[in-house]
Tab-separated table of C-alpha atoms in Angstrom:
chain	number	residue	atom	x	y	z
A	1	UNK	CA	0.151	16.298	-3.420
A	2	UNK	CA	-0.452	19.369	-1.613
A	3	UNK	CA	0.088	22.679	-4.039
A	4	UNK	CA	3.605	23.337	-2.861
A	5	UNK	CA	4.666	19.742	-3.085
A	6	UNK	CA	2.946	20.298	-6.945
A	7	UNK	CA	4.838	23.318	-7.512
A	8	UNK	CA	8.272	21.658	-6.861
A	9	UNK	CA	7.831	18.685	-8.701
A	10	UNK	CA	7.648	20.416	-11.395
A	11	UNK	CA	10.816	21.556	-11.333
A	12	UNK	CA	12.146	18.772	-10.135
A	13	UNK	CA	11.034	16.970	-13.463
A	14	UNK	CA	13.333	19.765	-15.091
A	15	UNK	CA	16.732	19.449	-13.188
A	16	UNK	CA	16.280	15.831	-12.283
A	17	UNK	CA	19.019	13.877	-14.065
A	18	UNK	CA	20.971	10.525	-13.898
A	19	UNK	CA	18.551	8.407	-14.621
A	20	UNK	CA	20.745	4.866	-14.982
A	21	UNK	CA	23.100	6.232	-13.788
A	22	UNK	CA	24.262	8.752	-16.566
A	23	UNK	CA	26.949	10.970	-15.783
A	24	UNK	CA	27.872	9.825	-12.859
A	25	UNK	CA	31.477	9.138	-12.014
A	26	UNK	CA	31.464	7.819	-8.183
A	27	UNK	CA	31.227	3.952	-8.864
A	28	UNK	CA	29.153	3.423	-5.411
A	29	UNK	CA	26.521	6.157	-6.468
A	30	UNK	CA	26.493	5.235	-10.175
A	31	UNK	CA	25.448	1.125	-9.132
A	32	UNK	CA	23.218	2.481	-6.614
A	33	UNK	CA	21.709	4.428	-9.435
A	34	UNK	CA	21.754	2.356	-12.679
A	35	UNK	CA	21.749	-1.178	-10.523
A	36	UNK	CA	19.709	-0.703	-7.331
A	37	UNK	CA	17.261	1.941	-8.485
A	38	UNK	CA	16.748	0.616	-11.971
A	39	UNK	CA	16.325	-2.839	-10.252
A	40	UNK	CA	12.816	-4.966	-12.024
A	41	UNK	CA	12.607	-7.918	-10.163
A	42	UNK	CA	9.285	-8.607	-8.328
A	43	UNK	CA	10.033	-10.070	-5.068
A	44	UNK	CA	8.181	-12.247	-3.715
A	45	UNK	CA	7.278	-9.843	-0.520
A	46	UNK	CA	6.175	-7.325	-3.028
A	47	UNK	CA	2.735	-9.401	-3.725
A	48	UNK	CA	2.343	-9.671	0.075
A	49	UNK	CA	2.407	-6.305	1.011
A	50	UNK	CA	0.502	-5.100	-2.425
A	51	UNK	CA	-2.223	-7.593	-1.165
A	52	UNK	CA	-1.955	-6.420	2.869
A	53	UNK	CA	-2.633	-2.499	1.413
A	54	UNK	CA	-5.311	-3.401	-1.136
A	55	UNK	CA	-7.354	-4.719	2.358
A	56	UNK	CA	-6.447	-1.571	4.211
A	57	UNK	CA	-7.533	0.690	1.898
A	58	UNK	CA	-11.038	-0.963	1.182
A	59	UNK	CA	-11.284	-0.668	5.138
A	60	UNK	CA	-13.606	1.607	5.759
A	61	UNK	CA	-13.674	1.816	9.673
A	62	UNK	CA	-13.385	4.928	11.520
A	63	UNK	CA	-10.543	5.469	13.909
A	64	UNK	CA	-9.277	8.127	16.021
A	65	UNK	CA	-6.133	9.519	15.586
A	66	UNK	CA	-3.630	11.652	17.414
A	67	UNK	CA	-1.047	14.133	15.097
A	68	UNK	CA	1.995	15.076	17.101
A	69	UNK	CA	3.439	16.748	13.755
A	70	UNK	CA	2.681	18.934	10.587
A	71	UNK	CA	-1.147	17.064	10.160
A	72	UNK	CA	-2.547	15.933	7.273
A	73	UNK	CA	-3.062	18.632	4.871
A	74	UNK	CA	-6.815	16.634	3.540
A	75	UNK	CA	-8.748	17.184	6.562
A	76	UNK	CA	-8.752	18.407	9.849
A	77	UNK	CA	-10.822	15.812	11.581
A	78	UNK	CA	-9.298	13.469	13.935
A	79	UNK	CA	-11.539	10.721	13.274
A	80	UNK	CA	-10.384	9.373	9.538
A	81	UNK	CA	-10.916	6.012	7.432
A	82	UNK	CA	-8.319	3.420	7.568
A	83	UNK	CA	-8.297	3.186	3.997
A	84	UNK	CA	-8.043	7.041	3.759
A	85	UNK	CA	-5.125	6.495	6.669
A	86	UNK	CA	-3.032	4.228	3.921
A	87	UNK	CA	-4.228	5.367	0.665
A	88	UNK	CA	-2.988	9.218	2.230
A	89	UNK	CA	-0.641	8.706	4.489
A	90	UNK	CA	0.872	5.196	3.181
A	91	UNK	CA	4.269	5.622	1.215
A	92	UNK	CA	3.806	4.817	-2.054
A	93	UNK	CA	4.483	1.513	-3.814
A	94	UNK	CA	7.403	2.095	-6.052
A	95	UNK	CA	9.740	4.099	-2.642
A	96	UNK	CA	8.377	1.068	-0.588
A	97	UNK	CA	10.075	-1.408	-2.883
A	98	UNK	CA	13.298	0.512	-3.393
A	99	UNK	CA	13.198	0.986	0.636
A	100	UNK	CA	13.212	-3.258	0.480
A	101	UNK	CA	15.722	-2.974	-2.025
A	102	UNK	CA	17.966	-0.481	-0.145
A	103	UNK	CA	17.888	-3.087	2.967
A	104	UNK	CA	18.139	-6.030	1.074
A	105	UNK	CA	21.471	-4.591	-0.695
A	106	UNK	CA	23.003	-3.477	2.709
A	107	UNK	CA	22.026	-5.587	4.899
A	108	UNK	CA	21.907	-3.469	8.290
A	109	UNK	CA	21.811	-5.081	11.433
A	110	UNK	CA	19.541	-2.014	12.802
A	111	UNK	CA	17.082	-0.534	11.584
A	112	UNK	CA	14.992	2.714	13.175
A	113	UNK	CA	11.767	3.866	11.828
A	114	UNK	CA	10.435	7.110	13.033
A	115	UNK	CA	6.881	7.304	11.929
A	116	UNK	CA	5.164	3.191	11.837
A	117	UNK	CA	1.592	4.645	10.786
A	118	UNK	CA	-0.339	1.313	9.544
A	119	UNK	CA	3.050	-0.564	9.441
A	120	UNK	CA	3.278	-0.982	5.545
A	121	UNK	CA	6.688	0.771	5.559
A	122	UNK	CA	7.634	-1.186	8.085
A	123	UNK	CA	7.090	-4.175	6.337
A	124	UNK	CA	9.150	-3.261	3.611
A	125	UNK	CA	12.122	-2.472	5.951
A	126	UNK	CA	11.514	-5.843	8.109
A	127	UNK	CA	10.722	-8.714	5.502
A	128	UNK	CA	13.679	-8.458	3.660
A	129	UNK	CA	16.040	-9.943	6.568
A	130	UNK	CA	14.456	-11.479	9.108
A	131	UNK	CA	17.594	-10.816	11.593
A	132	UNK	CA	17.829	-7.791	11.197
A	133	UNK	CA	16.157	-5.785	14.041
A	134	UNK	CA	13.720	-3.030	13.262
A	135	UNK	CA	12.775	-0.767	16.194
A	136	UNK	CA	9.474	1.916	14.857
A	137	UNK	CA	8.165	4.540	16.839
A	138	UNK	CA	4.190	5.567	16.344
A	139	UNK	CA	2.784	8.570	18.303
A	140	UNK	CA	-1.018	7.877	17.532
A	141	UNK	CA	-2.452	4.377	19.795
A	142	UNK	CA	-4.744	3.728	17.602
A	143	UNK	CA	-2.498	4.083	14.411
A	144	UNK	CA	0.300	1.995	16.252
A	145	UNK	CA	-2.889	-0.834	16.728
A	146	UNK	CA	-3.190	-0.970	12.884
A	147	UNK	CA	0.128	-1.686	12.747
A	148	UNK	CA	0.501	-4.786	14.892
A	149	UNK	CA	-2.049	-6.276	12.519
A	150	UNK	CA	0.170	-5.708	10.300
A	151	UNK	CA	3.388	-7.213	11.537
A	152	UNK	CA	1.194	-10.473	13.397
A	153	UNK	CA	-0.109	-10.487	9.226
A	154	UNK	CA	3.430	-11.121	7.970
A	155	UNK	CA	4.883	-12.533	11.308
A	156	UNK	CA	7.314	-10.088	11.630
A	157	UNK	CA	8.603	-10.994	15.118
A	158	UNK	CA	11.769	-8.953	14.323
A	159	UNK	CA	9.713	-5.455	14.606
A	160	UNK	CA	9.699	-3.547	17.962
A	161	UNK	CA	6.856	-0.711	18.051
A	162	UNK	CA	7.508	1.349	20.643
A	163	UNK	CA	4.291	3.990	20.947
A	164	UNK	CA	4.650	7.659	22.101
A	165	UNK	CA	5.866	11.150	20.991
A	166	UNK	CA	9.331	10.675	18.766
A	167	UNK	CA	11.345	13.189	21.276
A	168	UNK	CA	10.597	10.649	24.333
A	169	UNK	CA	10.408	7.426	22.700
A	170	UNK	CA	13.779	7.500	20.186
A	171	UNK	CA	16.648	7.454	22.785
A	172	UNK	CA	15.133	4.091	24.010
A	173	UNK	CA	14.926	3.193	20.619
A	174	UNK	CA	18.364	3.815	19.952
A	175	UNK	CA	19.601	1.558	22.768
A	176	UNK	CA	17.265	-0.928	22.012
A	177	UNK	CA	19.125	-1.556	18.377
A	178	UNK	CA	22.794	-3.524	18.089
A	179	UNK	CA	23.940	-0.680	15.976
A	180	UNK	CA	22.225	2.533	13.849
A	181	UNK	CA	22.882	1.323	10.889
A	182	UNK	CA	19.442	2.251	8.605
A	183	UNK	CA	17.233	5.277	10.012
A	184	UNK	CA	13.702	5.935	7.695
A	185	UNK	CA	12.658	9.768	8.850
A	186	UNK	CA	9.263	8.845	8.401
A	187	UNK	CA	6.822	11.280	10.601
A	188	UNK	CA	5.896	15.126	11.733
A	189	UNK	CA	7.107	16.930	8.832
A	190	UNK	CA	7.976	19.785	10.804
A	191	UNK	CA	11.903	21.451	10.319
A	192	UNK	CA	12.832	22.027	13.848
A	193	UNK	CA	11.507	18.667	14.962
A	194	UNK	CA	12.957	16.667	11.912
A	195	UNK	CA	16.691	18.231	12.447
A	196	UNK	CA	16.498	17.446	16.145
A	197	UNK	CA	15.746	14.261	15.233
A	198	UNK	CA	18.631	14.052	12.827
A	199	UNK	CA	20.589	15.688	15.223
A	200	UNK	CA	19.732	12.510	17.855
A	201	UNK	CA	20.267	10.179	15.469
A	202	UNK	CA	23.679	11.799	14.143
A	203	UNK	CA	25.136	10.811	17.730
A	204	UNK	CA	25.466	6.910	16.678
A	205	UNK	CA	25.892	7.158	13.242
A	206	UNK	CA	28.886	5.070	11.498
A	207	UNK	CA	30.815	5.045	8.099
A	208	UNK	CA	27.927	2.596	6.596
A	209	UNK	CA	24.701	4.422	8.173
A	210	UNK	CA	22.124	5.103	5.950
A	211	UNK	CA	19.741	7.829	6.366
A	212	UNK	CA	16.415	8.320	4.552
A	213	UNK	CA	13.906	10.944	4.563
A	214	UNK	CA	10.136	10.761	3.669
A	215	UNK	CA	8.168	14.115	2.471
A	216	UNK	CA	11.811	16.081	1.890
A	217	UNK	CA	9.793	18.914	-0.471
A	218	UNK	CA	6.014	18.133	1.544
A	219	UNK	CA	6.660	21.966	2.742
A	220	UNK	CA	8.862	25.157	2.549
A	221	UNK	CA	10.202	23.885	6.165
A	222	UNK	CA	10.842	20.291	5.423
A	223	UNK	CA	12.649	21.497	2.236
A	224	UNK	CA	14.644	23.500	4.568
A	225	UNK	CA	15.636	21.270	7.065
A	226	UNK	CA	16.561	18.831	4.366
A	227	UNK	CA	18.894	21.535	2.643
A	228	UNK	CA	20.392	21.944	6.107
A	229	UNK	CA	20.977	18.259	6.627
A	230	UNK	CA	22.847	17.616	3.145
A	231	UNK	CA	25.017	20.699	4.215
A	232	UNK	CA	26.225	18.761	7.413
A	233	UNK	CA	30.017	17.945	7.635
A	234	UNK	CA	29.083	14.708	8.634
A	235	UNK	CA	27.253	13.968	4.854
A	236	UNK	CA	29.340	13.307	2.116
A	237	UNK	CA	26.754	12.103	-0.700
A	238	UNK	CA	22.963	12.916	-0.517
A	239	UNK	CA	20.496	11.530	-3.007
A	240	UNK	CA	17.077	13.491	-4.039
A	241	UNK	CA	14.466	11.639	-5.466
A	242	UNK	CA	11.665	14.035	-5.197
A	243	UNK	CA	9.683	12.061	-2.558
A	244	UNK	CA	12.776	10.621	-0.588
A	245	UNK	CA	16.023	12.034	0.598
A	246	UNK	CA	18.868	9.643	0.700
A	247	UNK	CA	22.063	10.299	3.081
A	248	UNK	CA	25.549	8.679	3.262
A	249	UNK	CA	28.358	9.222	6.022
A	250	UNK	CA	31.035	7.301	3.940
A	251	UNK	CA	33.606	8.910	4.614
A	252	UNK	CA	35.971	7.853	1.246
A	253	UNK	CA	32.964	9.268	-0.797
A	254	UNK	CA	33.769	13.110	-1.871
A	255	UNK	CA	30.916	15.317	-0.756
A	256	UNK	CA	28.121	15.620	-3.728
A	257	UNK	CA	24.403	16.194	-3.854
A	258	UNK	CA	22.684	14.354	-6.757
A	259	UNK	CA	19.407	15.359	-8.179
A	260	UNK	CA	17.964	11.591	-10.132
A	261	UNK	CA	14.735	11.574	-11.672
A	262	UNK	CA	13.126	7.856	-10.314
């Protein structure tokens, strides 16, 4: 964590609530909560990708990489580890799973990705149904190469990478899906670029679309463009879990913001 990111959690261990699900009264947030969050079983993917990562982060080749967004906040070189690449830049184990467990539940028939890095997120998004269609856009070449390992690893022939700068590459992304149905905001970390982004994606959204958002508190931006996005008309309840931001358009939810400690 980065000292902001420090700062906030923090206080987010202090006004976080709900955990299983206590005090909450809308039935759809309160199993999403106590059921889907709470949720022990071990998949069988789980061991998969925990044994794909362990190889990438003992990698210890050098590649070249190109930041369209925010940067990493460790180091300013362009020329970084691939271990270093998914130990750093990798989402973490436990919001991989409940990212699985989140598709698995819903079952979208599209899925959009901005932000594939060394595909491990991607892999929790794809494996758990194999028809549903997962379209993921990397900016950096080389990054978007570490990726295809990835997918030809767990022969994920239902991923799409499309490679290029998010602003060009996610209209064609868009069409290329049967529907927008699951969106992971996975990539730049910047405010303006993140809410045009939403703002894109907002175009094609329907009553079951599922939004999720990666870094939400990484910076003073990010935590504003995520306080703008739960604000929209369009977003009845939004979830924040400290590391992810969760979105719903249902329209027979009544508008609420929950704060649950996971």
């Amino acid at each position: 964590m980065n000292w902001f990111q420090t700062k906030k959690y923090l206080g987010y261990l202090v006004i976080s609530r709900h955990r299983k699900g206590f005090g909450i009264h809308s039935p759809f947030v309160f199993d999403l909560v106590a059921n889907l969050m709470c949720e022990k079983y071990d998949y069988y993917s789980f061991a998969k990708i925990r044994s794909w990562r362990k190889a990438l982060t003992g990698n210890s080749n050098l590649i070249e990489v190109s930041d369209f967004g925010a940067g990493s906040t460790l180091t300013n070189s362009n020329k970084r580890k691939v271990g270093d690449i998914v130990a750093h830049g990798g989402i973490p184990e436990k919001y991989g799973e409940l990212l699985f467990r989140m598709v698995n539940q819903f079952s979208p028939d599209g899925i959009l990705e901005l932000g594939t890095s060394a595909g491990v997120s991607t892999s929790y998004l794809a494996l758990p149904k194999r028809a549903t269609k997962v379209v993921t856009i990397e900016g950096c070449p080389n990054r978007a190469t570490l990726a295809q390992n990835t997918f030809r690893f767990f022969n994920l022939v239902n991923v799409e990478l499309l490679t290029g700068k998010f602003v060009e590459q996610l209209p064609e992304a868009i069409k290329q899906l049967p529907s927008l149905d699951f969106v992971f905001f996975d990539g730049d970390h910047r405010k303006k670029p993140t809410l045009a982004y939403f703002s894109e994606c907002l175009r094609h959204v329907h009553n079951d679309t599922v939004f999720i958002f990666d870094d939400i508190h990484w910076s003073a931006g990010m935590e504003e463009a995520w306080n703008e996005i739960i604000a929209h008309t369009s977003v009845t309840v939004s979830i924040d879990i400290f590391r992810l931001g969760i979105v719903f358009f249902k329209k027979e939810l009544q508008k609420q913001h929950y704060i649950v400690r996971f």
